[in-house]
XYZ file of C-alpha atoms in Angstrom:
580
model
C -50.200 45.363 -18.682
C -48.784 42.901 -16.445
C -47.622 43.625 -13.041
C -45.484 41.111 -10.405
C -46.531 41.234 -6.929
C -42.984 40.740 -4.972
C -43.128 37.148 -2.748
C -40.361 35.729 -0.718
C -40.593 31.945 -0.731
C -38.061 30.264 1.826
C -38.574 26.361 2.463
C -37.081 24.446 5.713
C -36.878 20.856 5.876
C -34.927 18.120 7.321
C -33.655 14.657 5.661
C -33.062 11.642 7.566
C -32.214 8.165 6.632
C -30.946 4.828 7.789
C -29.182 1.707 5.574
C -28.564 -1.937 6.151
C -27.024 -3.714 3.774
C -25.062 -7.277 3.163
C -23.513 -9.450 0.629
C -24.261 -13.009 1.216
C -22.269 -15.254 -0.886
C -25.258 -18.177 -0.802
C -22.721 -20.150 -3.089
C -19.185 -20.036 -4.595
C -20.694 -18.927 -8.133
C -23.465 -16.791 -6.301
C -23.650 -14.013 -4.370
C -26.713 -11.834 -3.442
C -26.814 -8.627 -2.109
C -29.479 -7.454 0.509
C -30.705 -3.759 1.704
C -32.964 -2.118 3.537
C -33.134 2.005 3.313
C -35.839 4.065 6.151
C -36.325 7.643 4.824
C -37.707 10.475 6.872
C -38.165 13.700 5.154
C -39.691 16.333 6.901
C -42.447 18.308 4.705
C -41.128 21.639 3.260
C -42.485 24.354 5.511
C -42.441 28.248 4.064
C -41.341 30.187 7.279
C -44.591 32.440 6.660
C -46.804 30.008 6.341
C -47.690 31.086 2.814
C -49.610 27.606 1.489
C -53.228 26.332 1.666
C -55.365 23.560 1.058
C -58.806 23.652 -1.032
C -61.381 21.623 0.752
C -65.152 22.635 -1.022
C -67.573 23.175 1.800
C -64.883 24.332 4.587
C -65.108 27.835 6.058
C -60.825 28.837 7.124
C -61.386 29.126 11.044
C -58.138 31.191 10.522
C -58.929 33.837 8.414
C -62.470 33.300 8.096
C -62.702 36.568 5.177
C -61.662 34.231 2.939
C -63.759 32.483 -0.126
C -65.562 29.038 1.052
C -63.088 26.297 0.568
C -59.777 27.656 1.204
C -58.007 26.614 4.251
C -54.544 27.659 5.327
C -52.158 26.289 8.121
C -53.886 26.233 11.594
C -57.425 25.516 10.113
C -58.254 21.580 11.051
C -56.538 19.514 9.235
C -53.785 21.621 7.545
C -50.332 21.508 8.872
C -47.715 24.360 8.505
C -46.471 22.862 5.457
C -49.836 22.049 3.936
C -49.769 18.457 4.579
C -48.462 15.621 7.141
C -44.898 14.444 6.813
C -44.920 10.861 5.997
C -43.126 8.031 8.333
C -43.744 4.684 6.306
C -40.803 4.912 3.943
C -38.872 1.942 4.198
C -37.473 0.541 0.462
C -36.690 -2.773 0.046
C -34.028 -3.863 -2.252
C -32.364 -7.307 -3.405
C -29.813 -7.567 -6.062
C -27.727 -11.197 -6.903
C -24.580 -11.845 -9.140
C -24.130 -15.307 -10.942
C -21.265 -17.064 -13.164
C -22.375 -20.094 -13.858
C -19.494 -21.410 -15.703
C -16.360 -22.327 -14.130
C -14.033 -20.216 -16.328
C -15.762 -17.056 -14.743
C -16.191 -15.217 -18.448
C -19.560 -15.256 -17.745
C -21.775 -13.056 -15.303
C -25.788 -12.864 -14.742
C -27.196 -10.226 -12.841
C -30.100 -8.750 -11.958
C -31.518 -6.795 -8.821
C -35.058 -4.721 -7.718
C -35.859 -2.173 -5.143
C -37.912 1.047 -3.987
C -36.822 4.321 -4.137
C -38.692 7.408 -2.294
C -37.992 10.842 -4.089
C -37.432 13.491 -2.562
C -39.491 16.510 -2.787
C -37.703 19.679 -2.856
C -38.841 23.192 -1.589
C -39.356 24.743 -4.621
C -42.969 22.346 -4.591
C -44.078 23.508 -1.733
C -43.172 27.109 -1.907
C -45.380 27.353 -5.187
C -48.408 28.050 -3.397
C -46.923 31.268 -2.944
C -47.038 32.667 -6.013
C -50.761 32.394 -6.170
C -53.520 34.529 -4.442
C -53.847 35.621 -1.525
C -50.392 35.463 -1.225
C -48.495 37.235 -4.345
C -49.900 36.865 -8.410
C -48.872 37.920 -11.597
C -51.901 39.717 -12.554
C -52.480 40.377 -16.163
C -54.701 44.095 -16.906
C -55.679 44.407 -20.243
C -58.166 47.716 -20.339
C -55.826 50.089 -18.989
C -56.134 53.067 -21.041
C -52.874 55.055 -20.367
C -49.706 54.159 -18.387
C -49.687 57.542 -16.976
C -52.421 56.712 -14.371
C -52.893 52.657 -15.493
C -55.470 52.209 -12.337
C -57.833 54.856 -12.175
C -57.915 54.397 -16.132
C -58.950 50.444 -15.446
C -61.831 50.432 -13.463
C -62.658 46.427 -14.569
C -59.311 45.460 -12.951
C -57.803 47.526 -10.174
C -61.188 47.823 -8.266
C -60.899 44.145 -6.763
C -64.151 43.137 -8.086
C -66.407 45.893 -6.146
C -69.354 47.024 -7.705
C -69.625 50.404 -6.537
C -65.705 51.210 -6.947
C -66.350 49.893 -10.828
C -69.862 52.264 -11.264
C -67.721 54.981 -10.463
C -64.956 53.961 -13.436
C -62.218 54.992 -10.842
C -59.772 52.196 -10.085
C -57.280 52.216 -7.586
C -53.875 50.522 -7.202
C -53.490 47.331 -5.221
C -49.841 47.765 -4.749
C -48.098 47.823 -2.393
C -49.108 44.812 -1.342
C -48.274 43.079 2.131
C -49.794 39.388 2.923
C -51.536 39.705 6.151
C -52.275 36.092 7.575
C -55.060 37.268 9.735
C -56.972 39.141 6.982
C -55.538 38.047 3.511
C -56.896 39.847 0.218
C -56.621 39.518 -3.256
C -54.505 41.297 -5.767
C -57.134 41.043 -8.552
C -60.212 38.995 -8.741
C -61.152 36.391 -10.372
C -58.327 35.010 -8.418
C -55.860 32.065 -9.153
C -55.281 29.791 -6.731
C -52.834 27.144 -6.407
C -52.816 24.725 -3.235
C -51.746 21.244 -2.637
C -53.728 18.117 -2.234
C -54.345 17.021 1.339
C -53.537 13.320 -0.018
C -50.387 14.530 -1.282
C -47.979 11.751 -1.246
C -44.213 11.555 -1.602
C -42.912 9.695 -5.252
C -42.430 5.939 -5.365
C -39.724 5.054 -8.041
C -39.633 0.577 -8.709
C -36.551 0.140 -10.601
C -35.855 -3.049 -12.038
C -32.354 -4.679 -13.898
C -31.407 -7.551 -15.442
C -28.424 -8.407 -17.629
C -24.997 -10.325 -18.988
C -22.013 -9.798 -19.301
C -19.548 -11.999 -21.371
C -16.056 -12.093 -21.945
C -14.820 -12.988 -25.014
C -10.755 -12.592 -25.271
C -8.642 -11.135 -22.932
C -9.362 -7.772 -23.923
C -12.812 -7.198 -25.363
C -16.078 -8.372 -23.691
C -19.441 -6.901 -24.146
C -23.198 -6.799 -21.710
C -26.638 -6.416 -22.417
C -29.604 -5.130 -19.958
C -32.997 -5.238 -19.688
C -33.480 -1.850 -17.630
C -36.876 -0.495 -16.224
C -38.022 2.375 -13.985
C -41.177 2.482 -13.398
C -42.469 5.628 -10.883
C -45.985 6.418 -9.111
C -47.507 9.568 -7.252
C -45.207 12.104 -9.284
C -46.469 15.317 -8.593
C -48.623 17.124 -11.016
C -50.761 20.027 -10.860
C -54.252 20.082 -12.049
C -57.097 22.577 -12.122
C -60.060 21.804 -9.883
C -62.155 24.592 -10.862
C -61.521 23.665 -14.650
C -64.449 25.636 -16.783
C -67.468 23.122 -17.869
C -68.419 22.525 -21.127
C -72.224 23.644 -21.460
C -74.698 21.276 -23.295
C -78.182 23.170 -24.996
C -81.395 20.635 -24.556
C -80.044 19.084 -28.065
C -76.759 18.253 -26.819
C -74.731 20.770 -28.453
C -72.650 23.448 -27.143
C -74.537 25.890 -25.827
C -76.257 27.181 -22.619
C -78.888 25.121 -20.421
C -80.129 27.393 -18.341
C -81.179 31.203 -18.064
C -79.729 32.168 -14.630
C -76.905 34.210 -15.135
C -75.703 33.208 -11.116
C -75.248 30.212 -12.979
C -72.338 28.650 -15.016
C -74.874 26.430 -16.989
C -76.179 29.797 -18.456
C -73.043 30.953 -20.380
C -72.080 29.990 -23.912
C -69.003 27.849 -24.306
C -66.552 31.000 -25.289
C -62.687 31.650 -24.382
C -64.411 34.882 -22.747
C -66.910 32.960 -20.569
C -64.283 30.700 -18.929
C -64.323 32.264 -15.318
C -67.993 32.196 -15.662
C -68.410 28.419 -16.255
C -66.062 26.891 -13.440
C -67.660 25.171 -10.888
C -66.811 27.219 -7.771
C -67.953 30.290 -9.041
C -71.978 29.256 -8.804
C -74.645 31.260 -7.176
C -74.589 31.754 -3.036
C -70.736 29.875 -3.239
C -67.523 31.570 -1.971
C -69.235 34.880 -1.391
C -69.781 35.536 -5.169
C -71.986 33.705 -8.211
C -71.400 33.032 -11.729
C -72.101 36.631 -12.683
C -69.779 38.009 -10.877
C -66.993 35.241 -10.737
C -64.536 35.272 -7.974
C -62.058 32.641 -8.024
C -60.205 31.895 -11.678
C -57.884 28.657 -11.908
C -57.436 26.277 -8.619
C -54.135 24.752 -9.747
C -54.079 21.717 -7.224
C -50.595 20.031 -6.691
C -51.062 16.053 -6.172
C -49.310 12.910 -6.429
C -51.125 11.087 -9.192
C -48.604 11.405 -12.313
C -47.036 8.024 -13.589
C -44.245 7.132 -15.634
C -42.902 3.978 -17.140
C -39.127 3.481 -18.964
C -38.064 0.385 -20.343
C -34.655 -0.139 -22.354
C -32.429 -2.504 -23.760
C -28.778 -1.326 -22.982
C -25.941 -2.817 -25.056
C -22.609 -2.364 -24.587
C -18.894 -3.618 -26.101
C -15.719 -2.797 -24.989
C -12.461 -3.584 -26.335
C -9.488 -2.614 -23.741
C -5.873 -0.785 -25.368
C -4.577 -3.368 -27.736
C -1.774 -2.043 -29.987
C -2.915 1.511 -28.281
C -6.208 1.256 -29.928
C -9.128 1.077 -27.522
C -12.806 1.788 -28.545
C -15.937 1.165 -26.932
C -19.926 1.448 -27.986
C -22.894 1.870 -26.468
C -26.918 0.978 -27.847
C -30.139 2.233 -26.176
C -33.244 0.851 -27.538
C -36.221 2.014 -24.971
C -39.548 3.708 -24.637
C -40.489 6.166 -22.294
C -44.425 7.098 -20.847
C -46.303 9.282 -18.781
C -49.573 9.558 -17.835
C -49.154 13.184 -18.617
C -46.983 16.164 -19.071
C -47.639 19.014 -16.670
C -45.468 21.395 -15.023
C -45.732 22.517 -11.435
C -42.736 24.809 -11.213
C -44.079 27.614 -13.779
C -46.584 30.346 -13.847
C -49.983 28.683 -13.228
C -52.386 30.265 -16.251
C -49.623 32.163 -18.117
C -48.225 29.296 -20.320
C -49.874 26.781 -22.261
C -47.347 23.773 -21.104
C -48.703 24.269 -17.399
C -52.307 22.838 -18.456
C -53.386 19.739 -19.604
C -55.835 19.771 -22.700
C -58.611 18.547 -20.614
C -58.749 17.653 -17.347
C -61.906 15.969 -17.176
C -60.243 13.612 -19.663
C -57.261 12.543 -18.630
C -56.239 9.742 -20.705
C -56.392 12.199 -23.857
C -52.541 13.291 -22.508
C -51.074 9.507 -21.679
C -47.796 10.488 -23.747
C -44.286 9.716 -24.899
C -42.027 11.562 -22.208
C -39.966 14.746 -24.000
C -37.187 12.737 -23.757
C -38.141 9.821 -25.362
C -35.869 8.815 -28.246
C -36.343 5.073 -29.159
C -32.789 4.717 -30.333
C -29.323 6.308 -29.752
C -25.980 5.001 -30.450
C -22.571 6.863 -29.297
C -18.762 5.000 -30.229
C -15.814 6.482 -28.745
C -12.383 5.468 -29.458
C -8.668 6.479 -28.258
C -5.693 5.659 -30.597
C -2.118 5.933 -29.727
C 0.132 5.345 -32.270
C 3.639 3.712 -31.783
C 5.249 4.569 -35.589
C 8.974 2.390 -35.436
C 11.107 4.192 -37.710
C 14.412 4.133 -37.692
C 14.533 8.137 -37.211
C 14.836 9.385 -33.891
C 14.103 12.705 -35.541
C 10.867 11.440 -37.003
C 10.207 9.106 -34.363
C 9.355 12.479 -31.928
C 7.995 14.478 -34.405
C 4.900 11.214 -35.176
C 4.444 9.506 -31.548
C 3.095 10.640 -28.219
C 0.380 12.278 -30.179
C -3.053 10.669 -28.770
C -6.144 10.417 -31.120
C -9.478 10.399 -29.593
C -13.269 10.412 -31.456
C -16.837 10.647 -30.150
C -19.494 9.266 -32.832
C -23.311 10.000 -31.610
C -26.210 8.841 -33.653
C -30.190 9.651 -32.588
C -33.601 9.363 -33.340
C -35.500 12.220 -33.203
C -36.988 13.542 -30.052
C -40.873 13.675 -29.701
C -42.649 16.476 -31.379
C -46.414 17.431 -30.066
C -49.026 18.825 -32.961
C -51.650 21.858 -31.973
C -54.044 23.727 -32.853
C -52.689 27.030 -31.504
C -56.120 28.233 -31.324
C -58.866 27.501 -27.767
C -61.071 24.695 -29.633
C -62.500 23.205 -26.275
C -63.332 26.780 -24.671
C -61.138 26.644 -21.451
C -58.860 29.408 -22.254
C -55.662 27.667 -22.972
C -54.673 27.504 -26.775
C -52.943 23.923 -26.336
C -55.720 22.214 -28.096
C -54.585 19.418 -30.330
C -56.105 18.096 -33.408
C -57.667 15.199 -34.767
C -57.469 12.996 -37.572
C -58.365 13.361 -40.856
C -61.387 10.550 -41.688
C -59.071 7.870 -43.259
C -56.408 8.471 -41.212
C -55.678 5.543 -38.336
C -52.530 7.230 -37.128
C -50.609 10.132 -37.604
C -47.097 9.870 -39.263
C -44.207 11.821 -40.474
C -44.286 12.338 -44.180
C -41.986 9.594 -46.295
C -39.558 12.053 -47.881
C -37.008 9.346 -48.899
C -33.638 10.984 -48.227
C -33.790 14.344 -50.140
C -33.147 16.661 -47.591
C -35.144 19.549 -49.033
C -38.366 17.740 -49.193
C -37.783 16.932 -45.753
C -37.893 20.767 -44.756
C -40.280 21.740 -47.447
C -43.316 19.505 -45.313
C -41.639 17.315 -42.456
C -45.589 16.497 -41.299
C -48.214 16.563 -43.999
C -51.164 18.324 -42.702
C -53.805 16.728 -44.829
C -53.450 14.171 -41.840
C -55.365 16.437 -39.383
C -58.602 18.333 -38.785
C -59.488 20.527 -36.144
C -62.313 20.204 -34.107
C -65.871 22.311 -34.233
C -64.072 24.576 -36.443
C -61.965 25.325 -39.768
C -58.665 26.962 -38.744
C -56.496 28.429 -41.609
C -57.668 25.857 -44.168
C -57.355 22.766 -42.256
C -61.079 21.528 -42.261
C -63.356 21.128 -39.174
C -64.114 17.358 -38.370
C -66.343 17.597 -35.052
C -67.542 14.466 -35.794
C -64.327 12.321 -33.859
C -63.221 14.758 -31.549
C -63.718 13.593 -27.580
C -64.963 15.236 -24.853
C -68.041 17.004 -24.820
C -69.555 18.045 -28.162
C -66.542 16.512 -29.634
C -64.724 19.731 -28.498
C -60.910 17.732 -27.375
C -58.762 17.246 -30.097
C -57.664 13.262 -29.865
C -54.043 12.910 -31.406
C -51.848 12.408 -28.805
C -49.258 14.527 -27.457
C -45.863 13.856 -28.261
C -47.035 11.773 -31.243
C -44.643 11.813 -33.741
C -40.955 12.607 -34.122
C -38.815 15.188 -35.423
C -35.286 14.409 -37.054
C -32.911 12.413 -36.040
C -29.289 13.663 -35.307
C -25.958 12.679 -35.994
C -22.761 14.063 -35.359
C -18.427 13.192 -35.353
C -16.517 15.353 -32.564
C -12.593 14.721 -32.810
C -9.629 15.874 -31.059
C -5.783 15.137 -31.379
C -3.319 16.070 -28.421
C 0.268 15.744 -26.967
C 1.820 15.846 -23.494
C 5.232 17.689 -23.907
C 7.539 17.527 -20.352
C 9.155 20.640 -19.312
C 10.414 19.216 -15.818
C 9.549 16.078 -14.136
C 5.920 17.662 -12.905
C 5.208 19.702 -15.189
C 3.669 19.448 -19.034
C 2.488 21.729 -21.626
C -0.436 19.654 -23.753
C -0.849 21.389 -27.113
C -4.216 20.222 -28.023
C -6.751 20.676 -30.989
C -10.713 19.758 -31.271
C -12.950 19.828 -33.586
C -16.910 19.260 -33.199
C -18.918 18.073 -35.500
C -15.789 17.544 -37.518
C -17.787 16.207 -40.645
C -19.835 19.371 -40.630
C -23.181 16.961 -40.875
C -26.154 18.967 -41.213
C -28.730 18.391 -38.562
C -32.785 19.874 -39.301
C -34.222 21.356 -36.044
C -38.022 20.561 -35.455
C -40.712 22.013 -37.697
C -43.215 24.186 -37.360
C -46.019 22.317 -34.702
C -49.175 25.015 -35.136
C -51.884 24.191 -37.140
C -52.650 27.899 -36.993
C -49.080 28.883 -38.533
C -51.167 27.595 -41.885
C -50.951 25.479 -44.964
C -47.542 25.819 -46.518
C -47.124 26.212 -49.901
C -47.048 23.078 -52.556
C -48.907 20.723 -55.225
C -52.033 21.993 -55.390
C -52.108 25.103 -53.098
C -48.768 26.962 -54.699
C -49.885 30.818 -53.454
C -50.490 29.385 -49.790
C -47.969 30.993 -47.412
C -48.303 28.913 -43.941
C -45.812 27.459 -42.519
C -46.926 23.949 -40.846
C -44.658 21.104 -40.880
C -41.777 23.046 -42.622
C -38.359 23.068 -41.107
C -36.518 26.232 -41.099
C -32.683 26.303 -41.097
C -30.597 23.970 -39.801
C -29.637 23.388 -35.980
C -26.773 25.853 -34.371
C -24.657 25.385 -32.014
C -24.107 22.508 -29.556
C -22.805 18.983 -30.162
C -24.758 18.945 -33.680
C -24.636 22.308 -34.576
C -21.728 23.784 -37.182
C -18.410 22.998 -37.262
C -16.651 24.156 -34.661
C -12.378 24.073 -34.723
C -10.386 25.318 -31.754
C -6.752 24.717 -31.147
C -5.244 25.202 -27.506
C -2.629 24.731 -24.808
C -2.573 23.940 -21.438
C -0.049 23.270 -18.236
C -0.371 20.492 -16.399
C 1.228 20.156 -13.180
């Protein structure tokens, strides 16, 4: 049973900023541009003060009930908004402009600067949603809904021993944050605070290009483009469960103190036990009897790289034709892929595989496609026949045509099952011995092969364990005892996409102002089949084929075909409109 407790979240804050700028025309061919931007931006401040710092070692002077190590506005240190607002934002930026022939057909450009983000309330109102201020706590030993808490003694008794002996619980709700003396829904308690180093994004953005005319009416431009960003915010978990080591360097306990996380076997059921802050005489509790679950800590230490070549060509109305095209060939990279904006603990995209290991999740971004094309076009045609009849009935209608072509975006391989023991099932695999990288299968261009096994998953083994007849290779896992799966995420790509939208319409005057347009459209006029991603979960099982005929998994296969959308069906509408 899952039960919300009810938060209101409201975030003030205050943007200011000046600009100087100036184009200085340093000769007749060449003319720079200058700028300076300052940025002030107040830190997001909940009006009840509901955020916190984790500092280990520091008693809250504020609410000094609370565990060892959390600290909330008023305590030394922490502001009302959980950290200082920042006054050293001043961004640079040059840009220039260049024809260095005399017939002016020719430009060079190029220009640099730095950008501050902004970072929006929602951030810093996500404290909130953790302990001691709200949580989503999850009960799963109630017995009956017709009395859920005194039927769930483990759960609704906050963690006291006596309550629990006498396997009566009690309700927590309603609940009602009290600054003063703040208490936990449900314990072992998630956390989620914000780094006192917290830093605002830095965004370097970097162009460089041509442009070149060719006739009077066509011309085309290429770019070098690059954005390259620092102290992103991420969230990580600071009381992440360790991995215990036996004497002989396998998983296993160390020790034989149970107030101790180095006495508990590495098990999805032993996570709260294992993390760090829940060790004997620390925040009020020990190992044993674990009070503090996840400390989801939001910082600024995510990273992210693009780089593209942007082509374009453009050819102006000539004989009422006019098309132009556009080319992207770029790569995008993280450092990782975390989201601080969901449910701490309830979803495996909000946790990294391993965050003792952090350069196991250096990725492709999710929107990382390495090449996509899109043509448009507008055609008008002027038919001269000597019919005025015919000569209304065949002109003033106005064609116009989108074509979009793209590789596939990144697709992420996992286990589905909790391989390393932190109780997240986001593990990911490793390779197969052989294998040096992992790959889509060749499939040549039959369509049906391509959805019968998309990704081949002879490729992959899972670590410390067999999982639906994939083999266990804990030999070339990472991590301790091999336990982190080392394909990367985002590590291969799913099918590409491809699609013709259409539409043909006509402007018919009723009085000077006003038209009717009779219009028709078509998407996806071609009716192109596009495939959807596979199956990513190693623990969906082998699917069937040469050599394993009965098996009834479902990894790598593609189901159906994508709906809806750009590249979905056929879709044919025909309407009217006034224009006035």
């Amino acid at each position: 049973m899952e039960q919300d407790v009810p938060v209101y979240a409201n975030a003030n804050y205050f943007n200011y900023g000046l600009f100087f700028q100036d184009d200085w025309r340093a000769l007749p061919n060449l003319t720079i541009n200058l700028g300076i931007r300052y940025d002030i931006q107040t830190t997001p401040t909940d009006t009840q003060r509901m955020t916190m710092q984790f500092v280990p070692g520091k008693q809250s002077t504020v609410a000094p009930s609370l565990p060892l190590g959390i600290l909330l506005p008023g305590d030394p240190g922490v502001p009302a908004g959980g950290v200082a607002t920042r006054y050293d934002h001043v961004s640079p930026r040059v840009g220039l402009a260049w024809q260095p022939y005399p017939s002016g057909h020719t430009v060079i450009h190029a220009a640099a600067g730095i950008f501050y983000g902004s970072v929006g309330g929602n951030l810093f109102t996500y404290p909130s949603n953790g302990e001691p201020f709200s949580g989503r706590p999850t009960f799963n030993n109630v017995i009956h809904i017709s009395d859920p808490y005194a039927s769930d003694p483990k759960d609704f008794c906050g963690g006291d021993a006596t309550c629990i002996a006498g396997g009566v619980g009690h309700s927590p709700f309603p609940f009602i944050y009290n600054s003063k003396n703040p208490q936990f829904v449900v314990k072992p308690a998630a956390l989620i605070s914000i780094d006192p180093n917290f830093r605002w994004p830095e965004i370097y953005q970097i162009n460089f290009g041509f442009q070149q005319q060719l006739t009077s009416s066509f011309a085309f431009s290429g770019s070098y483009v690059a954005s390259l960003s620092r102290k992103l915010p991420i969230e990580w978990d600071i009381n992440y469960p360790t991995f215990n080591l036996n004497g002989a360097g396998a998983s296993g306990a160390s020790c034989t103190d149970v107030t101790l996380n180095c006495s508990y076997a590495n098990t999805t059921s032993t996570v709260n036990n294992r993390r760090p802050f829940n060790q004997k005489t620390y925040a009020g509790g020990s190992a044993a009897n674990p009070i503090l679950s996840s400390i989801s800590q939001i910082q600024s230490s995510e990273g992210a790289n693009y780089n593209g070549l942007q082509i374009t060509a453009q050819q102006r109305v000539t004989h009422g034709f006019s098309i132009q095209g556009f080319y992207v060939w770029s790569k995008s990279l993280q450092s990782e892929d975390l989201d601080t904006t969901g449910n701490t603990g309830n979803s495996s995209n909000t946790e990294t595989e391993d965050p003792r290991n952090k350069r196991l999740d250096r990725q492709r971004s999710d929107f990382d496609q390495r090449h996509v094309v899109a043509i448009s076009f507008v055609y008008k045609p002027q038919y001269g026949v000597s019919s005025k009849v015919v000569r209304q009935i065949v002109n003033g209608w106005t064609i116009t045509s989108i074509i979009q072509l793209q590789s596939g975006n990144p697709i992420n391989i996992t286990t589905g099952s909790d391989n390393n023991a932190d109780g997240v099932t986001n593990d990911r695999p490793n390779l197969a011995p052989g294998v040096m990288r992992a790959h889509v299968k060749d499939n040549g261009h039959s369509r049906t092969a391509m959805m019968q096994q998309w990704v081949d998953y002879s490729q992959f083994c899972v670590a410390n364990a067999a999982l639906n007849g994939i083999p266990a290779c804990p030999q070339n896992g990472a991590g301790p005892a091999n336990s982190d799966g080392t394909v990367r995420q985002n590590a291969l790509d799913g099918p590409g996409r491809r699609a013709v939208a259409a539409s043909l319409f006509r402007d018919f005057s009723i009085t000077d102002r006003v038209k009717f347009q009779l219009r028709g459209e078509a998407e996806n006029v071609f009716n192109l089949t596009n495939l959807p991603n596979p199956t990513l979960t190693l623990s969906s099982g082998i699917p069937p084929g040469p050599g394993n005929p009965t098996a009834t998994g479902s990894f790598g296969r593609i189901n159906g075909a994508v709906s809806g959308g750009t590249f979905g069906n056929r879709v044919l509408q025909v309407g009217g409109r006034i224009l006035f």
